[in-house]
mmCIF file of C-alpha atoms in Angstrom:
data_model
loop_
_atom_site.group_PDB
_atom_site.id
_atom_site.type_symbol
_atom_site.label_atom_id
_atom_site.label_comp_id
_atom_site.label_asym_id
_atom_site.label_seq_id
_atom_site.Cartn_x
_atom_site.Cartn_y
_atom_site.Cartn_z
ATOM 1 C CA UNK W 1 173.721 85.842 89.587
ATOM 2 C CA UNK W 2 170.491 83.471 90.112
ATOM 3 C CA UNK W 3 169.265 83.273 93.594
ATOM 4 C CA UNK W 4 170.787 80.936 95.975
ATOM 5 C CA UNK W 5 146.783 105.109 98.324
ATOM 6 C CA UNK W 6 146.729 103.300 101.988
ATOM 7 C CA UNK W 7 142.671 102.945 102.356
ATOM 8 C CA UNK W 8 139.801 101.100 104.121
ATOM 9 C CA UNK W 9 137.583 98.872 101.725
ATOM 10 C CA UNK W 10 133.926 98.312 103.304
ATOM 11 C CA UNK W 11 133.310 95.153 101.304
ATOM 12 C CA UNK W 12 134.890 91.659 101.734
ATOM 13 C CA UNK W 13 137.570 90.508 99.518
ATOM 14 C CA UNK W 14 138.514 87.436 98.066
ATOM 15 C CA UNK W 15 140.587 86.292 95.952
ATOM 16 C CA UNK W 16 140.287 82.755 93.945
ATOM 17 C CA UNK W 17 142.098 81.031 91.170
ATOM 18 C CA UNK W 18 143.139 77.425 91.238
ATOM 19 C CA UNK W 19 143.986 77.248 94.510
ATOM 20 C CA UNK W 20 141.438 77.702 98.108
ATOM 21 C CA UNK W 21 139.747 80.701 98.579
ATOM 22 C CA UNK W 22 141.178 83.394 100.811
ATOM 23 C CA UNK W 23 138.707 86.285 102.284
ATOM 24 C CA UNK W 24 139.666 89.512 104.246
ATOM 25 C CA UNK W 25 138.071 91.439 106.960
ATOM 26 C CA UNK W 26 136.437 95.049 105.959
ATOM 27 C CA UNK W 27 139.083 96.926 107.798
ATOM 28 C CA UNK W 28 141.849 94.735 105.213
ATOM 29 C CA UNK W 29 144.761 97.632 104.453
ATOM 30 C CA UNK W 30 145.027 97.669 100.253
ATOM 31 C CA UNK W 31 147.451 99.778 98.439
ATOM 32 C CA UNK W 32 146.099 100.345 94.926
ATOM 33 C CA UNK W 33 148.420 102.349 92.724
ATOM 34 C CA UNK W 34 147.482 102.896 89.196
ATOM 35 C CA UNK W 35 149.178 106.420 88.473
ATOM 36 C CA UNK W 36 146.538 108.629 87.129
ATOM 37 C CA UNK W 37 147.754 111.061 90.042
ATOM 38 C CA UNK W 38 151.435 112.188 90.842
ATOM 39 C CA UNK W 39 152.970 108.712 93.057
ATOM 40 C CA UNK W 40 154.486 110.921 95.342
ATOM 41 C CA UNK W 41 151.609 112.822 96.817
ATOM 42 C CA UNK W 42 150.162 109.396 97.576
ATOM 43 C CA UNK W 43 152.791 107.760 99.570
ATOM 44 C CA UNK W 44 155.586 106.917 97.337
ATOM 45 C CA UNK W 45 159.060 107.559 97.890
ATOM 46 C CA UNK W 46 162.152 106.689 96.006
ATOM 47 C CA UNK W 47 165.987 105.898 97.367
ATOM 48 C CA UNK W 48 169.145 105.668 95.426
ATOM 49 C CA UNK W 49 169.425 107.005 92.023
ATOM 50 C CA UNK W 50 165.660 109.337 91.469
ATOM 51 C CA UNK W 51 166.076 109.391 87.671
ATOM 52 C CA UNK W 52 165.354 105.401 87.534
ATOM 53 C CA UNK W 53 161.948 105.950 88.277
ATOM 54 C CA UNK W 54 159.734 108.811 86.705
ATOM 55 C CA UNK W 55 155.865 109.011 86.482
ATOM 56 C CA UNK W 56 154.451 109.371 83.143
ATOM 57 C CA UNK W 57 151.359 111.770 83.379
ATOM 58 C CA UNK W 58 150.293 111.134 79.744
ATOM 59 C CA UNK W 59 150.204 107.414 79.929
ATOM 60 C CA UNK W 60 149.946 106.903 83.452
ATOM 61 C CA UNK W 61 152.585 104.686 84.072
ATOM 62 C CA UNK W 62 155.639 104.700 86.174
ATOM 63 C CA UNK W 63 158.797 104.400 83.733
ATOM 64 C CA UNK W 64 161.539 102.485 85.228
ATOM 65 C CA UNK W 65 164.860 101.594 84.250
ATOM 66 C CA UNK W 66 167.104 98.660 86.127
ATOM 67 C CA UNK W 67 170.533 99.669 85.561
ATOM 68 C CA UNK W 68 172.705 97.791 88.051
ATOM 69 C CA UNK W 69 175.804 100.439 87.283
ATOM 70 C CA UNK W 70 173.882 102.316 89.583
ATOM 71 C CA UNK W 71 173.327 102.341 93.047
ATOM 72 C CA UNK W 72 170.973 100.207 94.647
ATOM 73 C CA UNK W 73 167.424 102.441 94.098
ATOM 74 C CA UNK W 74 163.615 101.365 94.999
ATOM 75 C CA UNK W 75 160.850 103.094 94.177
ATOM 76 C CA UNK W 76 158.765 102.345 97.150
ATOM 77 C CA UNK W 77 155.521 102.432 99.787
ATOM 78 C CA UNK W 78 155.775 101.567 103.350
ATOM 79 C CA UNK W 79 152.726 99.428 104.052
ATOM 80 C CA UNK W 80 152.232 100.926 107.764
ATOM 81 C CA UNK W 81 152.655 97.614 109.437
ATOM 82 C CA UNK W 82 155.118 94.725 109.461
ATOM 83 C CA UNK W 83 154.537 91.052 107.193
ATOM 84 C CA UNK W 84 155.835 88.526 108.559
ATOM 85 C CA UNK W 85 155.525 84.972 107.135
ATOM 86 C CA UNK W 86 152.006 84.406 109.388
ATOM 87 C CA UNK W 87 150.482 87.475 107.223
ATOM 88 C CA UNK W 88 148.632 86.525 103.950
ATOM 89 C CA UNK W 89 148.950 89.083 101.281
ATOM 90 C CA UNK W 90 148.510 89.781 97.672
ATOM 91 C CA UNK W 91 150.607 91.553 94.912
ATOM 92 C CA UNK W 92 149.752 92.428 91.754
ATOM 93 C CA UNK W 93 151.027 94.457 89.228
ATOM 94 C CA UNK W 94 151.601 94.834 85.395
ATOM 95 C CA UNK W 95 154.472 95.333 83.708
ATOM 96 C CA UNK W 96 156.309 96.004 80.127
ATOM 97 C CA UNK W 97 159.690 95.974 78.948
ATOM 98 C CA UNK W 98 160.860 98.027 76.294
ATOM 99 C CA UNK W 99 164.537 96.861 76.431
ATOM 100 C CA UNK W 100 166.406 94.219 78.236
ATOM 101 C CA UNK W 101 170.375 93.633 78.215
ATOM 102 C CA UNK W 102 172.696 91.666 80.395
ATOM 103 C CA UNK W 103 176.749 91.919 80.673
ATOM 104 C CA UNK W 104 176.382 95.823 80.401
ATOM 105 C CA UNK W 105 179.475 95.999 82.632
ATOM 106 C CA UNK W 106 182.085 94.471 81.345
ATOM 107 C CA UNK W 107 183.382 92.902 84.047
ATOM 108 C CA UNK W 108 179.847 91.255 84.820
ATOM 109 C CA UNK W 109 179.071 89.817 81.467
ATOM 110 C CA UNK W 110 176.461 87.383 83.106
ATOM 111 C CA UNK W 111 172.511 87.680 84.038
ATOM 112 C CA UNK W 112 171.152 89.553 86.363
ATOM 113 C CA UNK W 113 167.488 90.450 87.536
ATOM 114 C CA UNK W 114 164.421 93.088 87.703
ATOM 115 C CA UNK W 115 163.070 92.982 90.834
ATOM 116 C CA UNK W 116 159.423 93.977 92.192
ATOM 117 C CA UNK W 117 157.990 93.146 95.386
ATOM 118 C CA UNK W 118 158.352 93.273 99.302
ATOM 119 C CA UNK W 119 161.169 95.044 101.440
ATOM 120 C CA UNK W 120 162.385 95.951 104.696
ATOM 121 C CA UNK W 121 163.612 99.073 103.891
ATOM 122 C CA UNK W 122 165.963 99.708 106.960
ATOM 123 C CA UNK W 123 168.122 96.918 105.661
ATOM 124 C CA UNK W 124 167.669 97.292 101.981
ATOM 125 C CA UNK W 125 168.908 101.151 102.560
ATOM 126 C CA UNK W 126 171.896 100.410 103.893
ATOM 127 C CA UNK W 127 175.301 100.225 102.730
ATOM 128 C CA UNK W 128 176.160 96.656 103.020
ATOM 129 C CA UNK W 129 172.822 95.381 100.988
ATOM 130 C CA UNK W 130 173.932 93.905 98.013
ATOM 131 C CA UNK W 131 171.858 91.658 95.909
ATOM 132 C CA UNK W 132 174.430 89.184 94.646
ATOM 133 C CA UNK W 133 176.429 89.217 97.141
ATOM 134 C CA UNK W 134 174.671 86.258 98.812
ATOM 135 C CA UNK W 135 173.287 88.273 101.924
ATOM 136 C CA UNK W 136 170.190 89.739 101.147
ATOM 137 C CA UNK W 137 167.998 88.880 103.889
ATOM 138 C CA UNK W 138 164.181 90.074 104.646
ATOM 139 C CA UNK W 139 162.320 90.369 100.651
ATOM 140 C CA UNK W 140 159.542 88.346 99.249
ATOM 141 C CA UNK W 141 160.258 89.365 95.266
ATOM 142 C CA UNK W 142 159.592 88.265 91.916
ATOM 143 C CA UNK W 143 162.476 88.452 90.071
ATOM 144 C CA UNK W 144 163.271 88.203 86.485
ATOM 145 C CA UNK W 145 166.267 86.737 84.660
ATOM 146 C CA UNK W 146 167.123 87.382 81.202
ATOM 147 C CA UNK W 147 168.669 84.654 79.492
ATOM 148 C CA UNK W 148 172.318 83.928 80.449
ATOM 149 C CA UNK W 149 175.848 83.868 78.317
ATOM 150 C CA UNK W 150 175.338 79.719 79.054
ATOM 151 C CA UNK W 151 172.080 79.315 77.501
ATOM 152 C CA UNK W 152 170.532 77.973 79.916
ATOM 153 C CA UNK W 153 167.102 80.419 79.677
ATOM 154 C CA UNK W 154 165.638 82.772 80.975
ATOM 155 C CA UNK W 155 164.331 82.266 84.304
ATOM 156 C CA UNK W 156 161.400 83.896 86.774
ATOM 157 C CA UNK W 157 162.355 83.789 90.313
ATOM 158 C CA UNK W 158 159.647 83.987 92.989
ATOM 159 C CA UNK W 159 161.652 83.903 96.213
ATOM 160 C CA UNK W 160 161.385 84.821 99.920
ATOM 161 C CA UNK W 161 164.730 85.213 102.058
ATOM 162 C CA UNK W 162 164.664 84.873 105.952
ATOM 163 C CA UNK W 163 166.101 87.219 108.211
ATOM 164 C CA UNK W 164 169.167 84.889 109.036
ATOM 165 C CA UNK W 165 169.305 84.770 104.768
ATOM 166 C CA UNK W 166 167.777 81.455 104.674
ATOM 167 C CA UNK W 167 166.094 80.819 101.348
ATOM 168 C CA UNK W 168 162.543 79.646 100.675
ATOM 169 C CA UNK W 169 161.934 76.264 98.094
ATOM 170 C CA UNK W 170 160.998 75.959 94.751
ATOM 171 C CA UNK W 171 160.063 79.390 93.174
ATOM 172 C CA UNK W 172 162.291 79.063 89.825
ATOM 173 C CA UNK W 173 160.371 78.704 86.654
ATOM 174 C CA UNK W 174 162.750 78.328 83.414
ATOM 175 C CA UNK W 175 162.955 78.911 80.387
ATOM 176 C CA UNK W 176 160.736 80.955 80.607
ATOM 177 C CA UNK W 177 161.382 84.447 78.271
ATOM 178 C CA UNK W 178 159.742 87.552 78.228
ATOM 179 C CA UNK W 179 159.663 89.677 75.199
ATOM 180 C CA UNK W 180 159.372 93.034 74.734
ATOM 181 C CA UNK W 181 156.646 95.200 74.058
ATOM 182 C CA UNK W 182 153.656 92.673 76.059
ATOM 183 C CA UNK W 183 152.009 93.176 78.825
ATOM 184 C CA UNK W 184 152.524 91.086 81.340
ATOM 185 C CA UNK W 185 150.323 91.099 84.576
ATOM 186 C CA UNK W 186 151.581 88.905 87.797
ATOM 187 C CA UNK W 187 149.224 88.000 90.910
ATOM 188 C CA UNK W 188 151.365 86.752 93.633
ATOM 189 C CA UNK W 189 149.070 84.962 96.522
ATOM 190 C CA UNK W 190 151.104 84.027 100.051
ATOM 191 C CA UNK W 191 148.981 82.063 101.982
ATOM 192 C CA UNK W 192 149.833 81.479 105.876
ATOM 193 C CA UNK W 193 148.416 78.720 106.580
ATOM 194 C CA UNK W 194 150.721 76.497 104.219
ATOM 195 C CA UNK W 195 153.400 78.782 103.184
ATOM 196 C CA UNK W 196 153.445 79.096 99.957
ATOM 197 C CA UNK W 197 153.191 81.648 97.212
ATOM 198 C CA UNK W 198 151.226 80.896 94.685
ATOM 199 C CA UNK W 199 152.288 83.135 90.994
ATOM 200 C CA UNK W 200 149.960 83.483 88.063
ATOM 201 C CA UNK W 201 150.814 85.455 84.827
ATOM 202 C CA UNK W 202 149.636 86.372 81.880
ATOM 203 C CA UNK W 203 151.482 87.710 78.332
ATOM 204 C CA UNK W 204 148.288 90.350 76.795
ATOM 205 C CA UNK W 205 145.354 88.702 78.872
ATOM 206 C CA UNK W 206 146.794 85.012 77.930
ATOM 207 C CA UNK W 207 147.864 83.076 80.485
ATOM 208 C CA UNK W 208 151.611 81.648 80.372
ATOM 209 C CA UNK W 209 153.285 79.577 83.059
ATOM 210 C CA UNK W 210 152.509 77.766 85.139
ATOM 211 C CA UNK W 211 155.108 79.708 87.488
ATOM 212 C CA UNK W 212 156.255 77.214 89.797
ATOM 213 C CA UNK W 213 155.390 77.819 93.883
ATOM 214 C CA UNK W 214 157.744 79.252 96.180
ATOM 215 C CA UNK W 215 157.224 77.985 100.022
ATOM 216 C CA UNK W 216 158.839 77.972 102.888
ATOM 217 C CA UNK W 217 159.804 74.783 104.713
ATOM 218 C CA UNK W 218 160.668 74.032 108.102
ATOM 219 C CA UNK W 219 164.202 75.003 107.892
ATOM 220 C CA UNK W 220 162.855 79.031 107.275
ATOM 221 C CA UNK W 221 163.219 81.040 110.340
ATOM 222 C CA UNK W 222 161.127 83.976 109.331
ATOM 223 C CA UNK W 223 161.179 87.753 106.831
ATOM 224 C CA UNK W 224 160.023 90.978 108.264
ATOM 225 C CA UNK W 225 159.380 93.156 104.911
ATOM 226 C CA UNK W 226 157.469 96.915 105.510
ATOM 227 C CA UNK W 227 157.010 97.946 101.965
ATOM 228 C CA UNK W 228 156.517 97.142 98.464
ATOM 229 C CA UNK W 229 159.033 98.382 96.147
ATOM 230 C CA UNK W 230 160.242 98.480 92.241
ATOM 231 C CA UNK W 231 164.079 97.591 92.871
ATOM 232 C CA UNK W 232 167.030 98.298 90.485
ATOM 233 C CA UNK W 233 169.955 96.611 92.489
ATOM 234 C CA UNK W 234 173.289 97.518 91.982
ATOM 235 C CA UNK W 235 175.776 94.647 90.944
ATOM 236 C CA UNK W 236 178.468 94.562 93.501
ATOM 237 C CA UNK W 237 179.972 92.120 95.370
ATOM 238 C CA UNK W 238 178.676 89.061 93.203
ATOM 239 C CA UNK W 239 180.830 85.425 93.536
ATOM 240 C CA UNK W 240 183.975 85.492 90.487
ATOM 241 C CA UNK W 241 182.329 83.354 87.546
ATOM 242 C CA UNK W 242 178.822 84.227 88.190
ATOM 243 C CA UNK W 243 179.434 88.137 88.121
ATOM 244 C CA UNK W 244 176.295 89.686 85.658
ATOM 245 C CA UNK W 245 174.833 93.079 84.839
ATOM 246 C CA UNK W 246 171.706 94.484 83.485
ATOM 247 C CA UNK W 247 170.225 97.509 81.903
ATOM 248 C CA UNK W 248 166.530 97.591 81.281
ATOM 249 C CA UNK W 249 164.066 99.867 80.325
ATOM 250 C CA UNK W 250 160.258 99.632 81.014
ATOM 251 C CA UNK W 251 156.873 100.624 82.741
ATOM 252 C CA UNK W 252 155.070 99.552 85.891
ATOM 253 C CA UNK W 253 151.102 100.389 86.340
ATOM 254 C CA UNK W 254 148.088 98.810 88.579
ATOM 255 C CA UNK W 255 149.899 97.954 91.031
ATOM 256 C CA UNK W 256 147.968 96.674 94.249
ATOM 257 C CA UNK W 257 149.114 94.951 97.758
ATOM 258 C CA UNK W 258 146.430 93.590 100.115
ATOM 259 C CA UNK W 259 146.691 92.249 103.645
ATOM 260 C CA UNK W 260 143.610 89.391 103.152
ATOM 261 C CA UNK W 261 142.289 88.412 107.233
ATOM 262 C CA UNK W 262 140.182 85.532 107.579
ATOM 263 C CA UNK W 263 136.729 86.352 107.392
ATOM 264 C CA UNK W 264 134.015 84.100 109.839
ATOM 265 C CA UNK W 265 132.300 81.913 108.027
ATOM 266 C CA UNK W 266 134.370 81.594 104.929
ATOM 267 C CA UNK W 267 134.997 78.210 103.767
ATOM 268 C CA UNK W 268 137.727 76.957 101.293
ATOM 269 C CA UNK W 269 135.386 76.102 98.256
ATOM 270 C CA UNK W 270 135.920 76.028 94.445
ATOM 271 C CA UNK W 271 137.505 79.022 93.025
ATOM 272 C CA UNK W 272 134.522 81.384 92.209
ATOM 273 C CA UNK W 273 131.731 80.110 94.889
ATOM 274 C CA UNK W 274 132.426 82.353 98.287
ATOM 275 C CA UNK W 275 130.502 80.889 101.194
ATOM 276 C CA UNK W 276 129.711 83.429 104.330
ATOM 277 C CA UNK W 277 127.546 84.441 107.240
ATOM 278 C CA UNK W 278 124.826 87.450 106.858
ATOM 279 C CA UNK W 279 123.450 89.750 108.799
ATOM 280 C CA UNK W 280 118.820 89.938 108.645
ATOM 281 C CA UNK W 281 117.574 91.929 105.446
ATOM 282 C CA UNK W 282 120.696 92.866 103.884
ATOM 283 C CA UNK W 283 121.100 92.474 100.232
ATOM 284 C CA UNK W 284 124.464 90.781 99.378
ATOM 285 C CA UNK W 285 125.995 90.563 95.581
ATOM 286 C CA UNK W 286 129.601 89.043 94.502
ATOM 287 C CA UNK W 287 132.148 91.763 92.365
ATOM 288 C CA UNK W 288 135.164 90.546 90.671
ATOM 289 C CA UNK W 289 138.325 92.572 89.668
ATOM 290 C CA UNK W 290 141.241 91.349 87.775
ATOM 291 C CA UNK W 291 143.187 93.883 88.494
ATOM 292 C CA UNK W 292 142.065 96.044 91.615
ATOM 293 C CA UNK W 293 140.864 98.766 89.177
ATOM 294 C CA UNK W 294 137.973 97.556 87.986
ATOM 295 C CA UNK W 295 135.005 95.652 89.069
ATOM 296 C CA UNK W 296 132.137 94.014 87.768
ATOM 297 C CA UNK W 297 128.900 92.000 89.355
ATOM 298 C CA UNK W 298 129.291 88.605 88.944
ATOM 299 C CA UNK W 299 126.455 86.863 90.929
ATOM 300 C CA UNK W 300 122.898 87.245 91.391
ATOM 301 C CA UNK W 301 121.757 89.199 94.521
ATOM 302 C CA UNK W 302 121.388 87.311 98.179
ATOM 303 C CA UNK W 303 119.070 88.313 101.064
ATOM 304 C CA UNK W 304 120.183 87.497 104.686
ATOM 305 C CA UNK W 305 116.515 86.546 105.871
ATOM 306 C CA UNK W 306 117.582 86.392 109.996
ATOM 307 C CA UNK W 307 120.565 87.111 111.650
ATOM 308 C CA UNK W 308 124.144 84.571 111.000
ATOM 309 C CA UNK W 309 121.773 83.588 107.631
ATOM 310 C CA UNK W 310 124.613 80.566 105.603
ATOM 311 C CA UNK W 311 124.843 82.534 102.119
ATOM 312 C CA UNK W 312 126.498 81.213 99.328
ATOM 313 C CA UNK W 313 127.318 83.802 96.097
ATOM 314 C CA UNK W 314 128.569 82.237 93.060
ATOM 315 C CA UNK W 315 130.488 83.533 89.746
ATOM 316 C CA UNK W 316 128.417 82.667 86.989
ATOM 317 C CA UNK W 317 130.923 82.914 84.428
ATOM 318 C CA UNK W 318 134.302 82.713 86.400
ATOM 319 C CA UNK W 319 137.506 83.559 84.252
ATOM 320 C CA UNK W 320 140.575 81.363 83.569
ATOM 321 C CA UNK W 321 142.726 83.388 85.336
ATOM 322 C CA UNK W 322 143.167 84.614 89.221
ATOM 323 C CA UNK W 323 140.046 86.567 90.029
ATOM 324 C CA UNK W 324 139.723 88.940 92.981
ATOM 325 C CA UNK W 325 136.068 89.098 94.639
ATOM 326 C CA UNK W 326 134.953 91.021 97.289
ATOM 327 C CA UNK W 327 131.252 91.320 98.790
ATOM 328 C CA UNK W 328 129.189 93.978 98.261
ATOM 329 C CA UNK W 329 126.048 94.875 101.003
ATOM 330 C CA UNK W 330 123.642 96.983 100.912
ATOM 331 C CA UNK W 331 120.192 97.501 102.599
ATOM 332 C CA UNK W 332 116.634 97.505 100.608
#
């Protein structure tokens, strides 16, 4: 039913879209998955049901299929620390479907979702963790919702759930129907300081949305997730009348998670200007990704004439879409 590689990066990071800037630290932990090497000699690890989930070498995607016949199964990577809701992170990923069908069991003829996104994998292992059963605690996912046997659309969930199972607010954008065969590429932004997580996505490089926000509020206790994970949940125990299935099939690539720190000196300025403190004679520039994978220079180069030097680097030609900068430094 509808919901009631780890590494070090030397540069800064930022990320920007239409919302304040955000800036991490140079130790910031980033997991940046984009399969050109075997997932499970870099950290990957996969519960339930293996044959969901199987790496394509050719294409370099992970193939997936969310059957919820089966048991509950994530393909997954423990982030080596703890989120709770006072850590900002980012998730992005892209994602096809190549089929998508609900009421596969007969006895759950309703919707049911594809899930991606954050964990706690002690409780999402267990035996009494069942998605529509109404107990689900500890995830921040993004969900997706075929269209049901009411017609009422198709629906994207964005969603966080406490650890006493309270939910978050907002998060549900519908209709909203994904077809088969795009390519469909989600940034998910939580920021601390306001609780809320901010969705962008785009169908092929166009943008499509706007996914409504998913906060928090001040009835939210807290989450404690500790990895990122490609779920197929199973379909047990969901409420009589509201009882739905799925079988999908599909692929996963570029998939990245980053824990962003504040950075001293950053300010919250329009998206595509990042505004920090250097250090004398080094040579600053400003690199945007879209994805994680790639990155380009965006800004003309800054010199840090004295020590604590205000610099300001600015994207000359900043896209329409959620960017990701970082800060690149290097001496003459």
């Amino acid at each position: 039913m509808k919901d009631q590689k780890m590494k070090k990066i030397r540069s800064a990071l930022a990320l920007a879209g239409l919302f304040a800037l955000v800036a991490v630290r140079s130790n910031a932990l980033v997991l940046n998955e984009n399969f050109t090497n075997d997932p499970a000699l870099d950290g990957w690890q996969t519960f339930g049901d293996t044959s969901l989930f199987q790496w394509d070498s050719a294409n370099q995607v992970l193939d997936v299929t969310w059957d919820s016949s089966q048991q509950n199964s994530y393909f997954y990577h423990p982030l080596g620390t703890t989120f709770s809701k006072t850590n900002d992170f980012v998730i992005t990923f892209d994602f096809s479907l190549n089929d998508i069908n609900i009421g596969t069991d007969p006895g759950d003829p309703d919707t049911f979702e594809i899930a991606i996104g954050l964990i706690n994998t002690g409780e999402a292992t267990s035996g009494n963790y069942f998605r529509g059963s109404g107990y689900f605690p500890d995830i921040a996912e993004f969900d997706y919702f075929p269209n049901d046997i009411n017609d009422y659309g198709a629906t994207i969930s964005t969603l966080f759930i406490s650890s006493e199972d309270n939910y978050s607010g907002g998060g549900f954008t519908d209709p909203l129907e994904l077809e088969t065969g795009t390519r469909y590429h989600v940034v998910m932004v939580y920021t601390a300081t306001n609780e809320v997580l901010h969705t962008t996505m785009t169908a092929n490089g166009a943008p499509i949305g706007p996914i409504v926000d998913s906060y928090l509020g001040p009835a939210f206790d807290d989450y404690q997730v500790d990895a990122i994970s490609i779920s197929s949940y199973n379909d047990a125990g969901q409420y009589p009348g509201y009882a739905g299935s799925i079988l999908a099939h599909g692929t996963v690539n570029k998939l990245a998670c980053a824990t962003p720190l504040p950075v001293y000196g950053i300010q919250t300025p329009a998206a595509g200007q990042v505004d920090f403190t250097g250090t004398t004679n080094w040579i600053y520039t400003l690199e945007r990704s879209l994805d994680f994978q790639t990155w380009q220079t965006v800004s003309l180069p800054a010199v840090a004439v004295s020590g604590n030097t205000p610099l300001t680097l600015y994207d000359t030609n900043p896209p329409p879409v959620t960017a990701f900068y970082r800060i690149r430094s290097d001496l003459p």
